[in-house]
Every structure is written in C-alpha cells, then in structure tokens.
mmCIF file with all atom_site columns, N, CA and C in Angstrom:
data_model
loop_
_atom_site.group_PDB
_atom_site.id
_atom_site.type_symbol
_atom_site.label_atom_id
_atom_site.label_alt_id
_atom_site.label_comp_id
_atom_site.label_asym_id
_atom_site.label_entity_id
_atom_site.label_seq_id
_atom_site.pdbx_PDB_ins_code
_atom_site.Cartn_x
_atom_site.Cartn_y
_atom_site.Cartn_z
_atom_site.occupancy
_atom_site.B_iso_or_equiv
_atom_site.pdbx_formal_charge
_atom_site.auth_seq_id
_atom_site.auth_comp_id
_atom_site.auth_asym_id
_atom_site.auth_atom_id
_atom_site.pdbx_PDB_model_num
ATOM 1   N N  . TYR A 1 1  ? 43.899  -8.668  -42.022 1.00 0.00 ? 2  TYR A N  1
ATOM 2   C CA . TYR A 1 1  ? 44.451  -9.966  -42.346 1.00 0.00 ? 2  TYR A CA 1
ATOM 3   C C  . TYR A 1 1  ? 43.514  -11.049 -41.840 1.00 0.00 ? 2  TYR A C  1
ATOM 4   N N  . MET A 1 2  ? 43.241  -12.035 -42.681 1.00 0.00 ? 3  MET A N  1
ATOM 5   C CA . MET A 1 2  ? 42.364  -13.146 -42.294 1.00 0.00 ? 3  MET A CA 1
ATOM 6   C C  . MET A 1 2  ? 43.133  -14.453 -42.432 1.00 0.00 ? 3  MET A C  1
ATOM 7   N N  . ASN A 1 3  ? 43.214  -15.178 -41.340 1.00 0.00 ? 4  ASN A N  1
ATOM 8   C CA . ASN A 1 3  ? 43.860  -16.481 -41.358 1.00 0.00 ? 4  ASN A CA 1
ATOM 9   C C  . ASN A 1 3  ? 42.788  -17.532 -41.656 1.00 0.00 ? 4  ASN A C  1
ATOM 10  N N  . VAL A 1 4  ? 42.849  -18.172 -42.820 1.00 0.00 ? 5  VAL A N  1
ATOM 11  C CA . VAL A 1 4  ? 41.828  -19.155 -43.200 1.00 0.00 ? 5  VAL A CA 1
ATOM 12  C C  . VAL A 1 4  ? 41.831  -20.379 -42.288 1.00 0.00 ? 5  VAL A C  1
ATOM 13  N N  . GLU A 1 5  ? 42.905  -20.611 -41.585 1.00 0.00 ? 6  GLU A N  1
ATOM 14  C CA . GLU A 1 5  ? 42.959  -21.722 -40.633 1.00 0.00 ? 6  GLU A CA 1
ATOM 15  C C  . GLU A 1 5  ? 42.011  -21.488 -39.449 1.00 0.00 ? 6  GLU A C  1
ATOM 16  N N  . ASP A 1 6  ? 41.696  -20.223 -39.181 1.00 0.00 ? 7  ASP A N  1
ATOM 17  C CA . ASP A 1 6  ? 40.814  -19.881 -38.064 1.00 0.00 ? 7  ASP A CA 1
ATOM 18  C C  . ASP A 1 6  ? 39.352  -19.727 -38.493 1.00 0.00 ? 7  ASP A C  1
ATOM 19  N N  . LEU A 1 7  ? 39.040  -19.987 -39.750 1.00 0.00 ? 8  LEU A N  1
ATOM 20  C CA . LEU A 1 7  ? 37.691  -19.818 -40.266 1.00 0.00 ? 8  LEU A CA 1
ATOM 21  C C  . LEU A 1 7  ? 36.791  -20.978 -39.831 1.00 0.00 ? 8  LEU A C  1
ATOM 22  N N  . THR A 1 8  ? 35.675  -20.659 -39.157 1.00 0.00 ? 9  THR A N  1
ATOM 23  C CA . THR A 1 8  ? 34.695  -21.663 -38.736 1.00 0.00 ? 9  THR A CA 1
ATOM 24  C C  . THR A 1 8  ? 33.297  -21.118 -39.011 1.00 0.00 ? 9  THR A C  1
ATOM 25  N N  . TYR A 1 9  ? 32.312  -22.002 -38.893 1.00 0.00 ? 10 TYR A N  1
ATOM 26  C CA . TYR A 1 9  ? 30.927  -21.624 -39.158 1.00 0.00 ? 10 TYR A CA 1
ATOM 27  C C  . TYR A 1 9  ? 30.022  -22.101 -38.033 1.00 0.00 ? 10 TYR A C  1
ATOM 28  N N  . LYS A 1 10 ? 28.995  -21.313 -37.775 1.00 0.00 ? 11 LYS A N  1
ATOM 29  C CA . LYS A 1 10 ? 27.910  -21.724 -36.881 1.00 0.00 ? 11 LYS A CA 1
ATOM 30  C C  . LYS A 1 10 ? 26.693  -21.948 -37.769 1.00 0.00 ? 11 LYS A C  1
ATOM 31  N N  . VAL A 1 11 ? 26.072  -23.122 -37.655 1.00 0.00 ? 12 VAL A N  1
ATOM 32  C CA . VAL A 1 11 ? 24.932  -23.498 -38.487 1.00 0.00 ? 12 VAL A CA 1
ATOM 33  C C  . VAL A 1 11 ? 23.704  -23.623 -37.587 1.00 0.00 ? 12 VAL A C  1
ATOM 34  N N  . THR A 1 12 ? 22.667  -22.862 -37.938 1.00 0.00 ? 13 THR A N  1
ATOM 35  C CA . THR A 1 12 ? 21.431  -22.852 -37.152 1.00 0.00 ? 13 THR A CA 1
ATOM 36  C C  . THR A 1 12 ? 20.271  -23.269 -38.046 1.00 0.00 ? 13 THR A C  1
ATOM 37  N N  . ARG A 1 13 ? 19.508  -24.293 -37.614 1.00 0.00 ? 14 ARG A N  1
ATOM 38  C CA . ARG A 1 13 ? 18.367  -24.776 -38.397 1.00 0.00 ? 14 ARG A CA 1
ATOM 39  C C  . ARG A 1 13 ? 17.123  -23.961 -38.061 1.00 0.00 ? 14 ARG A C  1
ATOM 40  N N  . MET A 1 14 ? 16.425  -23.590 -39.114 1.00 0.00 ? 15 MET A N  1
ATOM 41  C CA . MET A 1 14 ? 15.165  -22.852 -38.987 1.00 0.00 ? 15 MET A CA 1
ATOM 42  C C  . MET A 1 14 ? 14.051  -23.684 -39.593 1.00 0.00 ? 15 MET A C  1
ATOM 43  N N  . PRO A 1 15 ? 12.846  -23.598 -39.128 1.00 0.00 ? 16 PRO A N  1
ATOM 44  C CA . PRO A 1 15 ? 12.440  -22.796 -37.983 1.00 0.00 ? 16 PRO A CA 1
ATOM 45  C C  . PRO A 1 15 ? 12.887  -23.442 -36.681 1.00 0.00 ? 16 PRO A C  1
ATOM 46  N N  . GLY A 1 16 ? 12.794  -22.709 -35.631 1.00 0.00 ? 17 GLY A N  1
ATOM 47  C CA . GLY A 1 16 ? 13.143  -23.232 -34.323 1.00 0.00 ? 17 GLY A CA 1
ATOM 48  C C  . GLY A 1 16 ? 14.428  -22.665 -33.762 1.00 0.00 ? 17 GLY A C  1
ATOM 49  N N  . ASN A 1 17 ? 15.233  -22.048 -34.625 1.00 0.00 ? 18 ASN A N  1
ATOM 50  C CA . ASN A 1 17 ? 16.474  -21.430 -34.165 1.00 0.00 ? 18 ASN A CA 1
ATOM 51  C C  . ASN A 1 17 ? 17.348  -22.423 -33.398 1.00 0.00 ? 18 ASN A C  1
ATOM 52  N N  . VAL A 1 18 ? 17.514  -23.637 -33.961 1.00 0.00 ? 19 VAL A N  1
ATOM 53  C CA . VAL A 1 18 ? 18.269  -24.718 -33.318 1.00 0.00 ? 19 VAL A CA 1
ATOM 54  C C  . VAL A 1 18 ? 19.704  -24.715 -33.843 1.00 0.00 ? 19 VAL A C  1
ATOM 55  N N  . VAL A 1 19 ? 20.649  -24.425 -32.968 1.00 0.00 ? 20 VAL A N  1
ATOM 56  C CA . VAL A 1 19 ? 22.066  -24.469 -33.367 1.00 0.00 ? 20 VAL A CA 1
ATOM 57  C C  . VAL A 1 19 ? 22.445  -25.933 -33.507 1.00 0.00 ? 20 VAL A C  1
ATOM 58  N N  . VAL A 1 20 ? 22.764  -26.346 -34.739 1.00 0.00 ? 21 VAL A N  1
ATOM 59  C CA . VAL A 1 20 ? 23.084  -27.755 -34.990 1.00 0.00 ? 21 VAL A CA 1
ATOM 60  C C  . VAL A 1 20 ? 24.588  -28.004 -35.057 1.00 0.00 ? 21 VAL A C  1
ATOM 61  N N  . LYS A 1 21 ? 25.361  -26.941 -35.285 1.00 0.00 ? 22 LYS A N  1
ATOM 62  C CA . LYS A 1 21 ? 26.812  -27.115 -35.343 1.00 0.00 ? 22 LYS A CA 1
ATOM 63  C C  . LYS A 1 21 ? 27.491  -25.781 -35.055 1.00 0.00 ? 22 LYS A C  1
ATOM 64  N N  . GLU A 1 22 ? 28.488  -25.831 -34.183 1.00 0.00 ? 23 GLU A N  1
ATOM 65  C CA . GLU A 1 22 ? 29.317  -24.657 -33.918 1.00 0.00 ? 23 GLU A CA 1
ATOM 66  C C  . GLU A 1 22 ? 30.770  -25.012 -34.206 1.00 0.00 ? 23 GLU A C  1
ATOM 67  N N  . LYS A 1 23 ? 31.514  -24.026 -34.609 1.00 0.00 ? 24 LYS A N  1
ATOM 68  C CA . LYS A 1 23 ? 32.944  -24.189 -34.914 1.00 0.00 ? 24 LYS A CA 1
ATOM 69  C C  . LYS A 1 23 ? 33.171  -25.243 -35.997 1.00 0.00 ? 24 LYS A C  1
ATOM 70  N N  . LEU A 1 24 ? 32.280  -25.271 -36.973 1.00 0.00 ? 25 LEU A N  1
ATOM 71  C CA . LEU A 1 24 ? 32.404  -26.193 -38.102 1.00 0.00 ? 25 LEU A CA 1
ATOM 72  C C  . LEU A 1 24 ? 33.514  -25.705 -39.016 1.00 0.00 ? 25 LEU A C  1
ATOM 73  N N  . LYS A 1 25 ? 34.474  -26.560 -39.308 1.00 0.00 ? 26 LYS A N  1
ATOM 74  C CA . LYS A 1 25 ? 35.595  -26.199 -40.191 1.00 0.00 ? 26 LYS A CA 1
ATOM 75  C C  . LYS A 1 25 ? 35.270  -26.452 -41.657 1.00 0.00 ? 26 LYS A C  1
ATOM 76  N N  . ALA A 1 26 ? 34.449  -27.446 -41.922 1.00 0.00 ? 27 ALA A N  1
ATOM 77  C CA . ALA A 1 26 ? 34.118  -27.810 -43.308 1.00 0.00 ? 27 ALA A CA 1
ATOM 78  C C  . ALA A 1 26 ? 33.173  -26.782 -43.919 1.00 0.00 ? 27 ALA A C  1
ATOM 79  N N  . ALA A 1 27 ? 33.168  -26.703 -45.231 1.00 0.00 ? 28 ALA A N  1
ATOM 80  C CA . ALA A 1 27 ? 32.283  -25.778 -45.944 1.00 0.00 ? 28 ALA A CA 1
ATOM 81  C C  . ALA A 1 27 ? 30.954  -26.440 -46.308 1.00 0.00 ? 28 ALA A C  1
ATOM 82  N N  . THR A 1 28 ? 30.726  -27.650 -45.803 1.00 0.00 ? 29 THR A N  1
ATOM 83  C CA . THR A 1 28 ? 29.459  -28.343 -46.039 1.00 0.00 ? 29 THR A CA 1
ATOM 84  C C  . THR A 1 28 ? 28.948  -28.906 -44.716 1.00 0.00 ? 29 THR A C  1
ATOM 85  N N  . TYR A 1 29 ? 27.642  -29.105 -44.660 1.00 0.00 ? 30 TYR A N  1
ATOM 86  C CA . TYR A 1 29 ? 27.013  -29.698 -43.486 1.00 0.00 ? 30 TYR A CA 1
ATOM 87  C C  . TYR A 1 29 ? 25.837  -30.530 -43.972 1.00 0.00 ? 30 TYR A C  1
ATOM 88  N N  . SER A 1 30 ? 25.654  -31.711 -43.408 1.00 0.00 ? 31 SER A N  1
ATOM 89  C CA . SER A 1 30 ? 24.489  -32.529 -43.750 1.00 0.00 ? 31 SER A CA 1
ATOM 90  C C  . SER A 1 30 ? 23.910  -33.107 -42.473 1.00 0.00 ? 31 SER A C  1
ATOM 91  N N  . GLU A 1 31 ? 22.632  -33.446 -42.561 1.00 0.00 ? 32 GLU A N  1
ATOM 92  C CA . GLU A 1 31 ? 21.905  -33.899 -41.381 1.00 0.00 ? 32 GLU A CA 1
ATOM 93  C C  . GLU A 1 31 ? 20.808  -34.843 -41.831 1.00 0.00 ? 32 GLU A C  1
ATOM 94  N N  . MET A 1 32 ? 20.542  -35.872 -41.041 1.00 0.00 ? 33 MET A N  1
ATOM 95  C CA . MET A 1 32 ? 19.470  -36.821 -41.332 1.00 0.00 ? 33 MET A CA 1
ATOM 96  C C  . MET A 1 32 ? 18.231  -36.429 -40.542 1.00 0.00 ? 33 MET A C  1
ATOM 97  N N  . PHE A 1 33 ? 17.061  -36.636 -41.153 1.00 0.00 ? 34 PHE A N  1
ATOM 98  C CA . PHE A 1 33 ? 15.794  -36.347 -40.494 1.00 0.00 ? 34 PHE A CA 1
ATOM 99  C C  . PHE A 1 33 ? 15.030  -37.653 -40.315 1.00 0.00 ? 34 PHE A C  1
ATOM 100 N N  . ASP A 1 34 ? 14.441  -37.840 -39.136 1.00 0.00 ? 35 ASP A N  1
ATOM 101 C CA . ASP A 1 34 ? 13.693  -39.052 -38.834 1.00 0.00 ? 35 ASP A CA 1
ATOM 102 C C  . ASP A 1 34 ? 12.196  -38.900 -39.064 1.00 0.00 ? 35 ASP A C  1
ATOM 103 N N  . SER A 1 35 ? 11.716  -37.693 -39.113 1.00 0.00 ? 36 SER A N  1
ATOM 104 C CA . SER A 1 35 ? 10.285  -37.451 -39.189 1.00 0.00 ? 36 SER A CA 1
ATOM 105 C C  . SER A 1 35 ? 9.764   -37.674 -40.606 1.00 0.00 ? 36 SER A C  1
ATOM 106 N N  . ASP A 1 36 ? 8.544   -38.224 -40.702 1.00 0.00 ? 37 ASP A N  1
ATOM 107 C CA . ASP A 1 36 ? 7.879   -38.375 -41.989 1.00 0.00 ? 37 ASP A CA 1
ATOM 108 C C  . ASP A 1 36 ? 6.927   -37.222 -42.260 1.00 0.00 ? 37 ASP A C  1
ATOM 109 N N  . GLU A 1 37 ? 6.739   -36.333 -41.265 1.00 0.00 ? 38 GLU A N  1
ATOM 110 C CA . GLU A 1 37 ? 5.820   -35.223 -41.435 1.00 0.00 ? 38 GLU A CA 1
ATOM 111 C C  . GLU A 1 37 ? 6.409   -34.180 -42.381 1.00 0.00 ? 38 GLU A C  1
ATOM 112 N N  . LEU A 1 38 ? 5.537   -33.569 -43.141 1.00 0.00 ? 39 LEU A N  1
ATOM 113 C CA . LEU A 1 38 ? 5.950   -32.532 -44.071 1.00 0.00 ? 39 LEU A CA 1
ATOM 114 C C  . LEU A 1 38 ? 6.490   -31.333 -43.300 1.00 0.00 ? 39 LEU A C  1
ATOM 115 N N  . ALA A 1 39 ? 7.652   -30.860 -43.692 1.00 0.00 ? 40 ALA A N  1
ATOM 116 C CA . ALA A 1 39 ? 8.265   -29.704 -43.042 1.00 0.00 ? 40 ALA A CA 1
ATOM 117 C C  . ALA A 1 39 ? 9.148   -28.984 -44.054 1.00 0.00 ? 40 ALA A C  1
ATOM 118 N N  . VAL A 1 40 ? 9.349   -27.711 -43.823 1.00 0.00 ? 41 VAL A N  1
ATOM 119 C CA . VAL A 1 40 ? 10.250  -26.900 -44.647 1.00 0.00 ? 41 VAL A CA 1
ATOM 120 C C  . VAL A 1 40 ? 11.341  -26.378 -43.730 1.00 0.00 ? 41 VAL A C  1
ATOM 121 N N  . TYR A 1 41 ? 12.575  -26.619 -44.101 1.00 0.00 ? 42 TYR A N  1
ATOM 122 C CA . TYR A 1 41 ? 13.718  -26.188 -43.305 1.00 0.00 ? 42 TYR A CA 1
ATOM 123 C C  . TYR A 1 41 ? 14.655  -25.339 -44.144 1.00 0.00 ? 42 TYR A C  1
ATOM 124 N N  . TYR A 1 42 ? 15.373  -24.452 -43.474 1.00 0.00 ? 43 TYR A N  1
ATOM 125 C CA . TYR A 1 42 ? 16.507  -23.761 -44.062 1.00 0.00 ? 43 TYR A CA 1
ATOM 126 C C  . TYR A 1 42 ? 17.516  -23.532 -42.947 1.00 0.00 ? 43 TYR A C  1
ATOM 127 N N  . TYR A 1 43 ? 18.702  -23.141 -43.313 1.00 0.00 ? 44 TYR A N  1
ATOM 128 C CA . TYR A 1 43 ? 19.776  -22.963 -42.345 1.00 0.00 ? 44 TYR A CA 1
ATOM 129 C C  . TYR A 1 43 ? 20.317  -21.546 -42.418 1.00 0.00 ? 44 TYR A C  1
ATOM 130 N N  . ASN A 1 44 ? 20.649  -21.014 -41.254 1.00 0.00 ? 45 ASN A N  1
ATOM 131 C CA . ASN A 1 44 ? 21.327  -19.731 -41.159 1.00 0.00 ? 45 ASN A CA 1
ATOM 132 C C  . ASN A 1 44 ? 22.779  -20.048 -40.839 1.00 0.00 ? 45 ASN A C  1
ATOM 133 N N  . VAL A 1 45 ? 23.690  -19.517 -41.631 1.00 0.00 ? 46 VAL A N  1
ATOM 134 C CA . VAL A 1 45 ? 25.117  -19.807 -41.463 1.00 0.00 ? 46 VAL A CA 1
ATOM 135 C C  . VAL A 1 45 ? 25.850  -18.506 -41.153 1.00 0.00 ? 46 VAL A C  1
ATOM 136 N N  . THR A 1 46 ? 26.628  -18.545 -40.069 1.00 0.00 ? 47 THR A N  1
ATOM 137 C CA . THR A 1 46 ? 27.426  -17.388 -39.675 1.00 0.00 ? 47 THR A CA 1
ATOM 138 C C  . THR A 1 46 ? 28.890  -17.790 -39.684 1.00 0.00 ? 47 THR A C  1
ATOM 139 N N  . ALA A 1 47 ? 29.697  -16.978 -40.351 1.00 0.00 ? 48 ALA A N  1
ATOM 140 C CA . ALA A 1 47 ? 31.138  -17.244 -40.430 1.00 0.00 ? 48 ALA A CA 1
ATOM 141 C C  . ALA A 1 47 ? 31.853  -16.548 -39.268 1.00 0.00 ? 48 ALA A C  1
ATOM 142 N N  . PHE A 1 48 ? 32.878  -17.226 -38.765 1.00 0.00 ? 49 PHE A N  1
ATOM 143 C CA . PHE A 1 48 ? 33.731  -16.665 -37.719 1.00 0.00 ? 49 PHE A CA 1
ATOM 144 C C  . PHE A 1 48 ? 35.177  -16.838 -38.141 1.00 0.00 ? 49 PHE A C  1
ATOM 145 N N  . ASN A 1 49 ? 35.990  -15.831 -37.857 1.00 0.00 ? 50 ASN A N  1
ATOM 146 C CA . ASN A 1 49 ? 37.431  -15.950 -38.012 1.00 0.00 ? 50 ASN A CA 1
ATOM 147 C C  . ASN A 1 49 ? 38.034  -15.639 -36.659 1.00 0.00 ? 50 ASN A C  1
ATOM 148 N N  . ASP A 1 50 ? 38.434  -16.706 -35.980 1.00 0.00 ? 51 ASP A N  1
ATOM 149 C CA . ASP A 1 50 ? 38.883  -16.615 -34.597 1.00 0.00 ? 51 ASP A CA 1
ATOM 150 C C  . ASP A 1 50 ? 37.719  -16.057 -33.776 1.00 0.00 ? 51 ASP A C  1
ATOM 151 N N  . THR A 1 51 ? 37.805  -14.863 -33.257 1.00 0.00 ? 52 THR A N  1
ATOM 152 C CA . THR A 1 51 ? 36.725  -14.302 -32.447 1.00 0.00 ? 52 THR A CA 1
ATOM 153 C C  . THR A 1 51 ? 35.890  -13.271 -33.203 1.00 0.00 ? 52 THR A C  1
ATOM 154 N N  . ILE A 1 52 ? 36.201  -13.026 -34.457 1.00 0.00 ? 53 ILE A N  1
ATOM 155 C CA . ILE A 1 52 ? 35.482  -12.025 -35.250 1.00 0.00 ? 53 ILE A CA 1
ATOM 156 C C  . ILE A 1 52 ? 34.305  -12.683 -35.952 1.00 0.00 ? 53 ILE A C  1
ATOM 157 N N  . GLU A 1 53 ? 33.097  -12.166 -35.681 1.00 0.00 ? 54 GLU A N  1
ATOM 158 C CA . GLU A 1 53 ? 31.883  -12.705 -36.301 1.00 0.00 ? 54 GLU A CA 1
ATOM 159 C C  . GLU A 1 53 ? 31.610  -11.990 -37.611 1.00 0.00 ? 54 GLU A C  1
ATOM 160 N N  . GLY A 1 54 ? 31.407  -12.768 -38.656 1.00 0.00 ? 55 GLY A N  1
ATOM 161 C CA . GLY A 1 54 ? 31.087  -12.210 -39.961 1.00 0.00 ? 55 GLY A CA 1
ATOM 162 C C  . GLY A 1 54 ? 29.584  -12.128 -40.162 1.00 0.00 ? 55 GLY A C  1
ATOM 163 N N  . ALA A 1 55 ? 29.209  -11.785 -41.364 1.00 0.00 ? 56 ALA A N  1
ATOM 164 C CA . ALA A 1 55 ? 27.789  -11.682 -41.704 1.00 0.00 ? 56 ALA A CA 1
ATOM 165 C C  . ALA A 1 55 ? 27.162  -13.071 -41.773 1.00 0.00 ? 56 ALA A C  1
ATOM 166 N N  . SER A 1 56 ? 25.856  -13.116 -41.546 1.00 0.00 ? 57 SER A N  1
ATOM 167 C CA . SER A 1 56 ? 25.101  -14.363 -41.653 1.00 0.00 ? 57 SER A CA 1
ATOM 168 C C  . SER A 1 56 ? 24.396  -14.418 -42.997 1.00 0.00 ? 57 SER A C  1
ATOM 169 N N  . ALA A 1 57 ? 24.127  -15.632 -43.448 1.00 0.00 ? 58 ALA A N  1
ATOM 170 C CA . ALA A 1 57 ? 23.378  -15.841 -44.693 1.00 0.00 ? 58 ALA A CA 1
ATOM 171 C C  . ALA A 1 57 ? 22.481  -17.053 -44.526 1.00 0.00 ? 58 ALA A C  1
ATOM 172 N N  . ASN A 1 58 ? 21.356  -17.041 -45.220 1.00 0.00 ? 59 ASN A N  1
ATOM 173 C CA . ASN A 1 58 ? 20.429  -18.163 -45.182 1.00 0.00 ? 59 ASN A CA 1
ATOM 174 C C  . ASN A 1 58 ? 20.658  -19.078 -46.384 1.00 0.00 ? 59 ASN A C  1
ATOM 175 N N  . SER A 1 59 ? 20.539  -20.375 -46.138 1.00 0.00 ? 60 SER A N  1
ATOM 176 C CA . SER A 1 59 ? 20.636  -21.359 -47.222 1.00 0.00 ? 60 SER A CA 1
ATOM 177 C C  . SER A 1 59 ? 19.324  -21.380 -48.001 1.00 0.00 ? 60 SER A C  1
ATOM 178 N N  . ASN A 1 60 ? 19.319  -22.151 -49.055 1.00 0.00 ? 61 ASN A N  1
ATOM 179 C CA . ASN A 1 60 ? 18.052  -22.418 -49.731 1.00 0.00 ? 61 ASN A CA 1
ATOM 180 C C  . ASN A 1 60 ? 17.188  -23.269 -48.802 1.00 0.00 ? 61 ASN A C  1
ATOM 181 N N  . SER A 1 61 ? 15.882  -23.250 -49.013 1.00 0.00 ? 62 SER A N  1
ATOM 182 C CA . SER A 1 61 ? 14.999  -24.056 -48.171 1.00 0.00 ? 62 SER A CA 1
ATOM 183 C C  . SER A 1 61 ? 14.738  -25.396 -48.844 1.00 0.00 ? 62 SER A C  1
ATOM 184 N N  . ILE A 1 62 ? 14.372  -26.376 -48.018 1.00 0.00 ? 63 ILE A N  1
ATOM 185 C CA . ILE A 1 62 ? 14.097  -27.711 -48.539 1.00 0.00 ? 63 ILE A CA 1
ATOM 186 C C  . ILE A 1 62 ? 12.861  -28.264 -47.838 1.00 0.00 ? 63 ILE A C  1
ATOM 187 N N  . LYS A 1 63 ? 12.019  -28.916 -48.614 1.00 0.00 ? 64 LYS A N  1
ATOM 188 C CA . LYS A 1 63 ? 10.832  -29.576 -48.068 1.00 0.00 ? 64 LYS A CA 1
ATOM 189 C C  . LYS A 1 63 ? 11.150  -31.054 -47.920 1.00 0.00 ? 64 LYS A C  1
ATOM 190 N N  . ILE A 1 64 ? 10.796  -31.603 -46.759 1.00 0.00 ? 65 ILE A N  1
ATOM 191 C CA . ILE A 1 64 ? 10.988  -33.036 -46.530 1.00 0.00 ? 65 ILE A CA 1
ATOM 192 C C  . ILE A 1 64 ? 9.719   -33.612 -45.942 1.00 0.00 ? 65 ILE A C  1
ATOM 193 N N  . GLY A 1 65 ? 9.576   -34.915 -46.029 1.00 0.00 ? 66 GLY A N  1
ATOM 194 C CA . GLY A 1 65 ? 8.446   -35.597 -45.433 1.00 0.00 ? 66 GLY A CA 1
ATOM 195 C C  . GLY A 1 65 ? 7.305   -35.805 -46.407 1.00 0.00 ? 66 GLY A C  1
ATOM 196 N N  . GLU A 1 66 ? 6.267   -36.410 -45.902 1.00 0.00 ? 67 GLU A N  1
ATOM 197 C CA . GLU A 1 66 ? 5.085   -36.730 -46.690 1.00 0.00 ? 67 GLU A CA 1
ATOM 198 C C  . GLU A 1 66 ? 4.053   -35.622 -46.560 1.00 0.00 ? 67 GLU A C  1
ATOM 199 N N  . ALA A 1 67 ? 3.424   -35.291 -47.664 1.00 0.00 ? 68 ALA A N  1
ATOM 200 C CA . ALA A 1 67 ? 2.394   -34.256 -47.642 1.00 0.00 ? 68 ALA A CA 1
ATOM 201 C C  . ALA A 1 67 ? 1.156   -34.737 -46.896 1.00 0.00 ? 68 ALA A C  1
ATOM 202 N N  . LEU A 1 68 ? 0.917   -36.024 -46.948 1.00 0.00 ? 69 LEU A N  1
ATOM 203 C CA . LEU A 1 68 ? -0.253  -36.578 -46.287 1.00 0.00 ? 69 LEU A CA 1
ATOM 204 C C  . LEU A 1 68 ? 0.155   -37.872 -45.607 1.00 0.00 ? 69 LEU A C  1
ATOM 205 N N  . ASP A 1 69 ? 0.008   -37.899 -44.314 1.00 0.00 ? 70 ASP A N  1
ATOM 206 C CA . ASP A 1 69 ? 0.331   -39.094 -43.546 1.00 0.00 ? 70 ASP A CA 1
ATOM 207 C C  . ASP A 1 69 ? -0.867  -40.036 -43.605 1.00 0.00 ? 70 ASP A C  1
ATOM 208 N N  . PRO A 1 70 ? -0.736  -41.205 -44.234 1.00 0.00 ? 71 PRO A N  1
ATOM 209 C CA . PRO A 1 70 ? -1.880  -42.104 -44.381 1.00 0.00 ? 71 PRO A CA 1
ATOM 210 C C  . PRO A 1 70 ? -2.474  -42.564 -43.053 1.00 0.00 ? 71 PRO A C  1
ATOM 211 N N  . ARG A 1 71 ? -1.723  -42.508 -41.986 1.00 0.00 ? 72 ARG A N  1
ATOM 212 C CA . ARG A 1 71 ? -2.246  -42.901 -40.671 1.00 0.00 ? 72 ARG A CA 1
ATOM 213 C C  . ARG A 1 71 ? -3.217  -41.863 -40.131 1.00 0.00 ? 72 ARG A C  1
ATOM 214 N N  . ARG A 1 72 ? -3.222  -40.678 -40.706 1.00 0.00 ? 73 ARG A N  1
ATOM 215 C CA . ARG A 1 72 ? -4.070  -39.602 -40.210 1.00 0.00 ? 73 ARG A CA 1
ATOM 216 C C  . ARG A 1 72 ? -5.260  -39.335 -41.129 1.00 0.00 ? 73 ARG A C  1
ATOM 217 N N  . ILE A 1 73 ? -5.502  -40.197 -42.070 1.00 0.00 ? 74 ILE A N  1
ATOM 218 C CA . ILE A 1 73 ? -6.642  -40.030 -42.961 1.00 0.00 ? 74 ILE A CA 1
ATOM 219 C C  . ILE A 1 73 ? -7.919  -40.386 -42.209 1.00 0.00 ? 74 ILE A C  1
ATOM 220 N N  . LEU A 1 74 ? -8.871  -39.511 -42.291 1.00 0.00 ? 75 LEU A N  1
ATOM 221 C CA . LEU A 1 74 ? -10.175 -39.765 -41.672 1.00 0.00 ? 75 LEU A CA 1
ATOM 222 C C  . LEU A 1 74 ? -10.948 -40.687 -42.592 1.00 0.00 ? 75 LEU A C  1
ATOM 223 N N  . ARG A 1 75 ? -11.368 -41.824 -42.077 1.00 0.00 ? 76 ARG A N  1
ATOM 224 C CA . ARG A 1 75 ? -12.150 -42.764 -42.855 1.00 0.00 ? 76 ARG A CA 1
ATOM 225 C C  . ARG A 1 75 ? -13.565 -42.795 -42.299 1.00 0.00 ? 76 ARG A C  1
ATOM 226 N N  . ILE A 1 76 ? -14.513 -42.714 -43.184 1.00 0.00 ? 77 ILE A N  1
ATOM 227 C CA . ILE A 1 76 ? -15.911 -42.783 -42.771 1.00 0.00 ? 77 ILE A CA 1
ATOM 228 C C  . ILE A 1 76 ? -16.594 -43.932 -43.522 1.00 0.00 ? 77 ILE A C  1
ATOM 229 N N  . ARG A 1 77 ? -17.612 -44.432 -42.933 1.00 0.00 ? 78 ARG A N  1
ATOM 230 C CA . ARG A 1 77 ? -18.352 -45.525 -43.563 1.00 0.00 ? 78 ARG A CA 1
ATOM 231 C C  . ARG A 1 77 ? -19.709 -44.968 -43.982 1.00 0.00 ? 78 ARG A C  1
ATOM 232 N N  . LEU A 1 78 ? -20.036 -45.125 -45.237 1.00 0.00 ? 79 LEU A N  1
ATOM 233 C CA . LEU A 1 78 ? -21.293 -44.644 -45.752 1.00 0.00 ? 79 LEU A CA 1
ATOM 234 C C  . LEU A 1 78 ? -22.342 -45.749 -45.646 1.00 0.00 ? 79 LEU A C  1
ATOM 235 N N  . LEU A 1 79 ? -23.511 -45.404 -45.230 1.00 0.00 ? 80 LEU A N  1
ATOM 236 C CA . LEU A 1 79 ? -24.594 -46.395 -45.094 1.00 0.00 ? 80 LEU A CA 1
ATOM 237 C C  . LEU A 1 79 ? -25.293 -46.638 -46.405 1.00 0.00 ? 80 LEU A C  1
#
C-alpha cells in the first residue's frame, strides 16, 4: 500500500552531487542560476514514500550560460 500523501522527492544537481531539495512534495522543481559561464546540468531525482526509498532517475540535461565570455577574449595588437 502506498499513501500518496507521504510521497516526497530528493533532488540532487549534477555535476557536483549537490542536494538542492529534500522532502519536496511538488512534482516540479525550478532553480535560478547566476553564472554566465557555460555549464551542463542535470538532476537526479529519488522518490520516497514515508521512509521507503524508491528508484532514482536522471532528468534531461540542460546547457546554460555563454559559450564564450567576452571578458576572457585574448586581444593582441599586430604591428
């Protein structure tokens, strides 16, 4: 028997294995990123029903940020 009222999720951001949310009741999660650097992230989601841990699954991956940071462009002067 599974009580859906006890269903929660643990959301872990990859890479880095950073737990961003535990005991999440909602079936969605969103997060804002401050970095402009190019990065690829995905999330590992584990379902829990009370104290019973279910299987984990990975989300789709997403690329964020700029591919080239203009502040890091090497500029040279030709004679």
